[in-house]
Amino acid sequence: MSRRAPALRATPHTSGTGALFVLTASALWGTTGTVATFAPEHASAVSIGAATMGVGGLVTFSVSARRSLTVLRGGSTVVRLALLGAACIVVYPLAFYSAMAYAGVAVGTLVNIGCSPLFAAMYERIFDGTRLNRRWTAATAASFIGCVILLGGGHPVGGTTTDLVIGVLLGMVGAATYAGYSYTATRIMHAGHSSRGAMGAMFGLGAIGLAPVLAVTGGPLLAEPQGILVAGYLALVPMCLAYLLFGAGLRRVGASTGTTLSLFETLVATILSVVIVGEQLTAPSWVGMALIGIGLAVITVPTPERLRSS
């Protein structure tokens, strides 16, 4: 007979702090696509993804090694969750950075992040029997519609229709795996482990899987100082620092809310892609961004009913 792990009870303070942690992490993630465009011309998207989460994963593990090892000694169920999360972490950066390479920074990011709450909700519904409330449904609906509008109006500079389709498909793979390791991290934390330990264990294992990919593809990226700087920033800031913040936020708000809040990444990424990279967005695309912002407001701003029930 299996026992369901007890849910973490969020208070107005902890949920508000958790939302702030996730939003800060998302803002840092929003810089990844723009920074990646400064990598050497011959560096592949796969090598950038492997360097980011491979090297960053090792750093994440090292800063919380004791807690991470505690997770890996936490029993067969927790170890299986960590391995499943690690598998998602191996696939995620390869799909995400490739999606941006094909579809552009704005579109690749928004498909990846915009669809992830739907996968997160599906995982929680299937595996935990979680019933999602109307507030979350309204926030996700507004944000997802915003992503669809943004997708229709934002095409990569010089890209083809085939590139866009490939990028969207890769973005969906990224969304499924991003939601996957968010969900497994939450399950590990619900089993009594710290957010740093959960993230460190999963990313440490994921780094092992990404090491061969980086060894095979990383030459053009790491052969030039500019590539090393790009990889170093991506590994330390939007990877290590952001994911530690994200893990702390997930502990307070849960996987479905956390992935919905991370839609903030699309706003940051889109603005940077227009201002710095020079990607073109139409008027409907800006409407889509506004809807994403409304969705974030719906799920983050406390209501009297929410405060009374906490």
Short mmCIF file of C-alpha atoms in Angstrom, two decimals:
data_model
loop_
_atom_site.label_atom_id
_atom_site.label_comp_id
_atom_site.label_asym_id
_atom_site.label_seq_id
_atom_site.Cartn_x
_atom_site.Cartn_y
_atom_site.Cartn_z
CA MET A 1 0.00 0.00 0.00
CA SER A 2 1.54 3.26 -1.08
CA ARG A 3 1.45 6.43 0.97
CA ARG A 4 1.04 9.80 -0.69
CA ALA A 5 3.56 12.36 0.46
CA PRO A 6 1.97 15.16 2.50
CA ALA A 7 1.41 18.38 0.61
CA LEU A 8 3.34 21.42 1.72
CA ARG A 9 0.95 23.99 3.14
CA ALA A 10 1.61 27.45 1.75
CA THR A 11 0.94 30.56 3.80
CA PRO A 12 0.47 34.01 2.24
CA HIS A 13 4.06 34.80 3.22
CA THR A 14 5.64 31.64 1.85
CA SER A 15 3.57 31.65 -1.35
CA GLY A 16 4.45 35.29 -1.97
CA THR A 17 8.13 34.63 -1.36
CA GLY A 18 7.96 31.54 -3.56
CA ALA A 19 6.41 33.54 -6.39
CA LEU A 20 9.19 36.14 -6.08
CA PHE A 21 11.85 33.43 -6.24
CA VAL A 22 10.29 31.88 -9.36
CA LEU A 23 9.84 35.25 -11.08
CA THR A 24 13.47 36.20 -10.38
CA ALA A 25 14.67 32.88 -11.76
CA SER A 26 12.46 33.35 -14.81
CA ALA A 27 13.91 36.81 -15.48
CA LEU A 28 17.40 35.31 -15.45
CA TRP A 29 16.27 32.52 -17.77
CA GLY A 30 14.89 35.15 -20.12
CA THR A 31 18.45 36.29 -20.86
CA THR A 32 19.64 32.90 -22.11
CA GLY A 33 18.50 33.13 -25.73
CA THR A 34 19.92 36.60 -26.25
CA VAL A 35 23.24 35.71 -24.61
CA ALA A 36 23.44 32.53 -26.71
CA THR A 37 23.36 34.62 -29.88
CA PHE A 38 26.78 35.98 -28.90
CA ALA A 39 28.37 32.52 -29.03
CA PRO A 40 30.90 31.82 -31.81
CA GLU A 41 29.25 31.40 -35.20
CA HIS A 42 30.15 27.72 -35.55
CA ALA A 43 28.99 26.74 -32.05
CA SER A 44 25.91 24.53 -32.22
CA ALA A 45 22.77 24.96 -30.15
CA VAL A 46 23.31 21.45 -28.78
CA SER A 47 26.78 22.37 -27.48
CA ILE A 48 25.44 25.53 -25.85
CA GLY A 49 22.68 23.57 -24.12
CA ALA A 50 25.08 20.85 -22.98
CA ALA A 51 27.57 23.40 -21.62
CA THR A 52 24.88 25.40 -19.86
CA MET A 53 23.22 22.61 -17.94
CA GLY A 54 26.18 20.23 -17.89
CA VAL A 55 28.67 22.63 -16.31
CA GLY A 56 25.91 24.43 -14.45
CA GLY A 57 24.62 21.13 -13.14
CA LEU A 58 27.99 20.26 -11.66
CA VAL A 59 28.15 23.66 -9.96
CA THR A 60 24.61 23.25 -8.64
CA PHE A 61 25.55 19.86 -7.22
CA SER A 62 28.78 21.13 -5.69
CA VAL A 63 27.17 24.02 -3.77
CA SER A 64 24.75 21.60 -2.13
CA ALA A 65 26.70 18.34 -2.24
CA ARG A 66 25.79 17.10 1.23
CA ARG A 67 22.06 17.68 0.73
CA SER A 68 22.23 16.23 -2.78
CA LEU A 69 23.89 13.05 -1.52
CA THR A 70 21.21 12.79 1.15
CA VAL A 71 18.63 12.76 -1.64
CA LEU A 72 20.51 10.05 -3.50
CA ARG A 73 20.56 7.96 -0.31
CA GLY A 74 16.89 8.64 0.34
CA GLY A 75 15.50 5.31 -0.80
CA SER A 76 14.50 3.70 -4.08
CA THR A 77 11.45 5.90 -4.70
CA VAL A 78 13.38 9.14 -4.29
CA VAL A 79 16.29 7.84 -6.37
CA ARG A 80 13.91 6.87 -9.17
CA LEU A 81 12.42 10.36 -9.08
CA ALA A 82 15.92 11.89 -9.22
CA LEU A 83 16.86 9.70 -12.19
CA LEU A 84 13.64 10.60 -14.00
CA GLY A 85 14.27 14.28 -13.35
CA ALA A 86 17.86 13.88 -14.55
CA ALA A 87 16.65 12.28 -17.79
CA CYS A 88 14.40 15.29 -18.38
CA ILE A 89 17.34 17.60 -17.64
CA VAL A 90 19.48 15.86 -20.27
CA VAL A 91 16.82 16.32 -22.97
CA TYR A 92 15.58 19.77 -21.98
CA PRO A 93 18.55 22.03 -22.89
CA LEU A 94 19.18 20.23 -26.16
CA ALA A 95 15.55 20.76 -27.19
CA PHE A 96 15.26 24.30 -25.79
CA TYR A 97 18.38 25.79 -27.37
CA SER A 98 17.69 24.01 -30.64
CA ALA A 99 14.14 25.41 -30.63
CA MET A 100 15.55 28.94 -30.33
CA ALA A 101 18.06 28.24 -33.10
CA TYR A 102 15.30 27.18 -35.48
CA ALA A 103 12.40 29.44 -34.49
CA GLY A 104 14.13 32.44 -32.95
CA VAL A 105 14.62 33.51 -29.35
CA ALA A 106 11.10 34.86 -28.77
CA VAL A 107 9.14 32.05 -30.41
CA GLY A 108 11.38 29.23 -29.14
CA THR A 109 11.15 30.51 -25.58
CA LEU A 110 7.42 31.16 -25.55
CA VAL A 111 6.49 27.73 -26.94
CA ASN A 112 8.75 26.02 -24.43
CA ILE A 113 7.57 27.97 -21.40
CA GLY A 114 4.03 28.69 -22.59
CA CYS A 115 3.15 25.01 -22.91
CA SER A 116 4.94 23.78 -19.79
CA PRO A 117 2.08 24.58 -17.33
CA LEU A 118 -0.22 22.33 -19.34
CA PHE A 119 2.22 19.43 -19.03
CA ALA A 120 2.76 20.18 -15.33
CA ALA A 121 -0.99 20.15 -14.71
CA MET A 122 -1.30 16.88 -16.62
CA TYR A 123 1.44 15.25 -14.53
CA GLU A 124 -0.11 16.41 -11.25
CA ARG A 125 -3.57 15.31 -12.36
CA ILE A 126 -2.44 11.86 -13.58
CA PHE A 127 0.04 10.96 -10.85
CA ASP A 128 -1.28 12.86 -7.82
CA GLY A 129 -4.96 13.28 -8.57
CA THR A 130 -4.62 17.03 -8.02
CA ARG A 131 -7.71 19.08 -8.82
CA LEU A 132 -6.75 22.42 -10.30
CA ASN A 133 -8.68 25.46 -9.11
CA ARG A 134 -10.39 28.09 -11.24
CA ARG A 135 -7.78 30.72 -10.44
CA TRP A 136 -4.99 28.57 -11.86
CA THR A 137 -7.13 27.62 -14.87
CA ALA A 138 -7.89 31.28 -15.66
CA ALA A 139 -4.26 32.31 -15.28
CA THR A 140 -2.98 29.49 -17.47
CA ALA A 141 -5.69 30.08 -20.10
CA ALA A 142 -4.84 33.79 -20.39
CA SER A 143 -1.13 33.08 -20.53
CA PHE A 144 -1.48 30.26 -23.04
CA ILE A 145 -3.71 32.32 -25.34
CA GLY A 146 -1.11 35.05 -25.10
CA CYS A 147 1.55 32.59 -26.15
CA VAL A 148 -0.53 31.45 -29.13
CA ILE A 149 -1.02 35.05 -30.28
CA LEU A 150 2.66 35.76 -29.77
CA LEU A 151 3.55 32.68 -31.80
CA GLY A 152 1.38 33.84 -34.67
CA GLY A 153 2.94 37.29 -34.74
CA GLY A 154 6.58 36.64 -33.92
CA HIS A 155 8.73 35.00 -36.59
CA PRO A 156 12.51 34.71 -36.48
CA VAL A 157 14.52 37.09 -38.63
CA GLY A 158 15.39 35.29 -41.87
CA GLY A 159 13.70 32.06 -40.79
CA THR A 160 11.59 29.77 -42.98
CA THR A 161 8.26 28.10 -42.31
CA THR A 162 10.02 24.75 -41.95
CA ASP A 163 12.40 26.24 -39.40
CA LEU A 164 9.43 27.59 -37.46
CA VAL A 165 7.63 24.22 -37.40
CA ILE A 166 10.77 22.38 -36.28
CA GLY A 167 11.38 25.01 -33.62
CA VAL A 168 7.81 24.72 -32.32
CA LEU A 169 8.04 20.92 -32.10
CA LEU A 170 11.36 21.12 -30.27
CA GLY A 171 9.83 23.74 -27.97
CA MET A 172 7.06 21.29 -27.09
CA VAL A 173 9.65 18.65 -26.20
CA GLY A 174 11.37 21.24 -24.04
CA ALA A 175 8.06 22.10 -22.37
CA ALA A 176 7.32 18.47 -21.52
CA THR A 177 10.77 17.86 -20.04
CA TYR A 178 10.87 21.21 -18.20
CA ALA A 179 7.55 20.39 -16.55
CA GLY A 180 8.86 16.87 -15.94
CA TYR A 181 11.83 17.83 -13.83
CA SER A 182 9.81 20.55 -12.09
CA TYR A 183 7.29 17.90 -11.09
CA THR A 184 9.90 15.37 -9.92
CA ALA A 185 11.71 18.07 -7.93
CA THR A 186 8.45 18.89 -6.16
CA ARG A 187 7.87 15.22 -5.37
CA ILE A 188 11.37 14.88 -3.92
CA MET A 189 10.81 17.96 -1.74
CA HIS A 190 7.45 16.61 -0.59
CA ALA A 191 9.33 13.51 0.56
CA GLY A 192 11.13 15.72 3.07
CA HIS A 193 14.24 16.85 1.19
CA SER A 194 15.45 20.41 0.74
CA SER A 195 15.04 22.32 -2.51
CA ARG A 196 18.82 22.58 -2.89
CA GLY A 197 19.23 18.88 -2.34
CA ALA A 198 16.53 18.00 -4.88
CA MET A 199 17.93 20.33 -7.53
CA GLY A 200 21.54 19.38 -6.81
CA ALA A 201 20.86 15.66 -7.07
CA MET A 202 18.91 15.90 -10.32
CA PHE A 203 21.29 18.35 -12.00
CA GLY A 204 24.35 16.45 -10.84
CA LEU A 205 23.01 13.27 -12.44
CA GLY A 206 21.93 15.24 -15.50
CA ALA A 207 25.45 16.67 -15.85
CA ILE A 208 26.79 13.11 -16.14
CA GLY A 209 24.46 12.49 -19.06
CA LEU A 210 25.34 15.79 -20.76
CA ALA A 211 29.12 15.40 -20.40
CA PRO A 212 29.51 13.12 -23.48
CA VAL A 213 27.37 15.51 -25.54
CA LEU A 214 29.58 18.44 -24.57
CA ALA A 215 32.73 16.41 -25.27
CA VAL A 216 31.55 15.63 -28.81
CA THR A 217 30.04 19.00 -29.75
CA GLY A 218 31.73 21.56 -27.51
CA GLY A 219 34.93 22.20 -29.48
CA PRO A 220 33.78 25.24 -31.52
CA LEU A 221 32.10 26.77 -28.45
CA LEU A 222 34.99 26.40 -26.02
CA ALA A 223 37.82 27.07 -28.47
CA GLU A 224 37.32 30.86 -28.31
CA PRO A 225 37.30 33.21 -25.29
CA GLN A 226 33.93 34.62 -26.33
CA GLY A 227 32.43 31.15 -26.30
CA ILE A 228 33.87 30.43 -22.86
CA LEU A 229 32.37 33.68 -21.54
CA VAL A 230 28.96 32.83 -22.99
CA ALA A 231 29.06 29.30 -21.60
CA GLY A 232 30.30 30.54 -18.23
CA TYR A 233 27.50 33.09 -17.88
CA LEU A 234 24.83 30.62 -18.96
CA ALA A 235 26.11 27.93 -16.60
CA LEU A 236 26.50 30.12 -13.50
CA VAL A 237 23.69 32.69 -13.70
CA PRO A 238 20.57 31.45 -15.54
CA MET A 239 21.47 27.84 -14.71
CA CYS A 240 22.97 27.48 -11.24
CA LEU A 241 21.71 30.63 -9.51
CA ALA A 242 18.32 30.66 -11.23
CA TYR A 243 17.60 26.99 -10.58
CA LEU A 244 18.46 27.29 -6.89
CA LEU A 245 15.95 30.15 -6.72
CA PHE A 246 13.46 28.13 -8.74
CA GLY A 247 13.81 25.13 -6.42
CA ALA A 248 13.18 27.33 -3.38
CA GLY A 249 10.14 28.79 -5.13
CA LEU A 250 8.76 25.38 -6.13
CA ARG A 251 8.85 24.26 -2.51
CA ARG A 252 6.47 27.08 -1.67
CA VAL A 253 4.12 27.22 -4.67
CA GLY A 254 4.15 23.74 -6.31
CA ALA A 255 4.91 22.58 -9.83
CA SER A 256 1.80 23.75 -11.69
CA THR A 257 1.89 27.27 -10.21
CA GLY A 258 5.68 27.44 -10.55
CA THR A 259 5.62 26.57 -14.23
CA THR A 260 2.83 29.08 -14.83
CA LEU A 261 4.82 31.82 -13.08
CA SER A 262 7.81 30.95 -15.23
CA LEU A 263 5.87 32.31 -18.21
CA PHE A 264 7.50 35.58 -17.12
CA GLU A 265 10.57 34.27 -18.94
CA THR A 266 8.78 34.72 -22.25
CA LEU A 267 8.23 38.42 -21.58
CA VAL A 268 11.87 39.03 -20.73
CA ALA A 269 13.12 36.90 -23.62
CA THR A 270 10.82 38.58 -26.13
CA ILE A 271 11.77 42.10 -25.08
CA LEU A 272 15.48 41.28 -25.25
CA SER A 273 15.08 39.55 -28.60
CA VAL A 274 13.48 42.68 -30.06
CA VAL A 275 15.74 45.27 -28.44
CA ILE A 276 19.09 43.48 -28.72
CA VAL A 277 18.79 40.68 -31.28
CA GLY A 278 16.56 42.61 -33.68
CA GLU A 279 13.75 40.09 -34.09
CA GLN A 280 10.51 41.51 -35.46
CA LEU A 281 7.18 41.29 -33.64
CA THR A 282 3.83 42.56 -34.86
CA ALA A 283 1.10 44.39 -32.93
CA PRO A 284 -0.78 41.14 -32.11
CA SER A 285 2.42 39.80 -30.58
CA TRP A 286 2.46 42.63 -28.08
CA VAL A 287 -1.18 41.84 -27.27
CA GLY A 288 -0.06 38.29 -26.56
CA MET A 289 2.60 39.56 -24.19
CA ALA A 290 -0.02 41.62 -22.37
CA LEU A 291 -2.18 38.51 -21.90
CA ILE A 292 0.79 36.64 -20.44
CA GLY A 293 1.26 39.52 -18.00
CA ILE A 294 -2.43 39.35 -17.03
CA GLY A 295 -2.10 35.62 -16.40
CA LEU A 296 0.89 36.20 -14.14
CA ALA A 297 -1.03 38.88 -12.23
CA VAL A 298 -4.02 36.58 -11.74
CA ILE A 299 -1.92 33.84 -10.17
CA THR A 300 0.40 36.04 -8.08
CA VAL A 301 -1.78 38.83 -6.66
CA PRO A 302 -3.41 37.71 -3.39
CA THR A 303 -7.19 37.90 -3.05
CA PRO A 304 -9.16 38.25 0.20
CA GLU A 305 -10.52 34.72 -0.25
CA ARG A 306 -7.04 33.33 -0.75
CA LEU A 307 -5.71 35.09 2.32
CA ARG A 308 -8.59 33.86 4.50
CA SER A 309 -8.14 30.26 3.37
CA SER A 310 -4.38 30.24 4.02
#
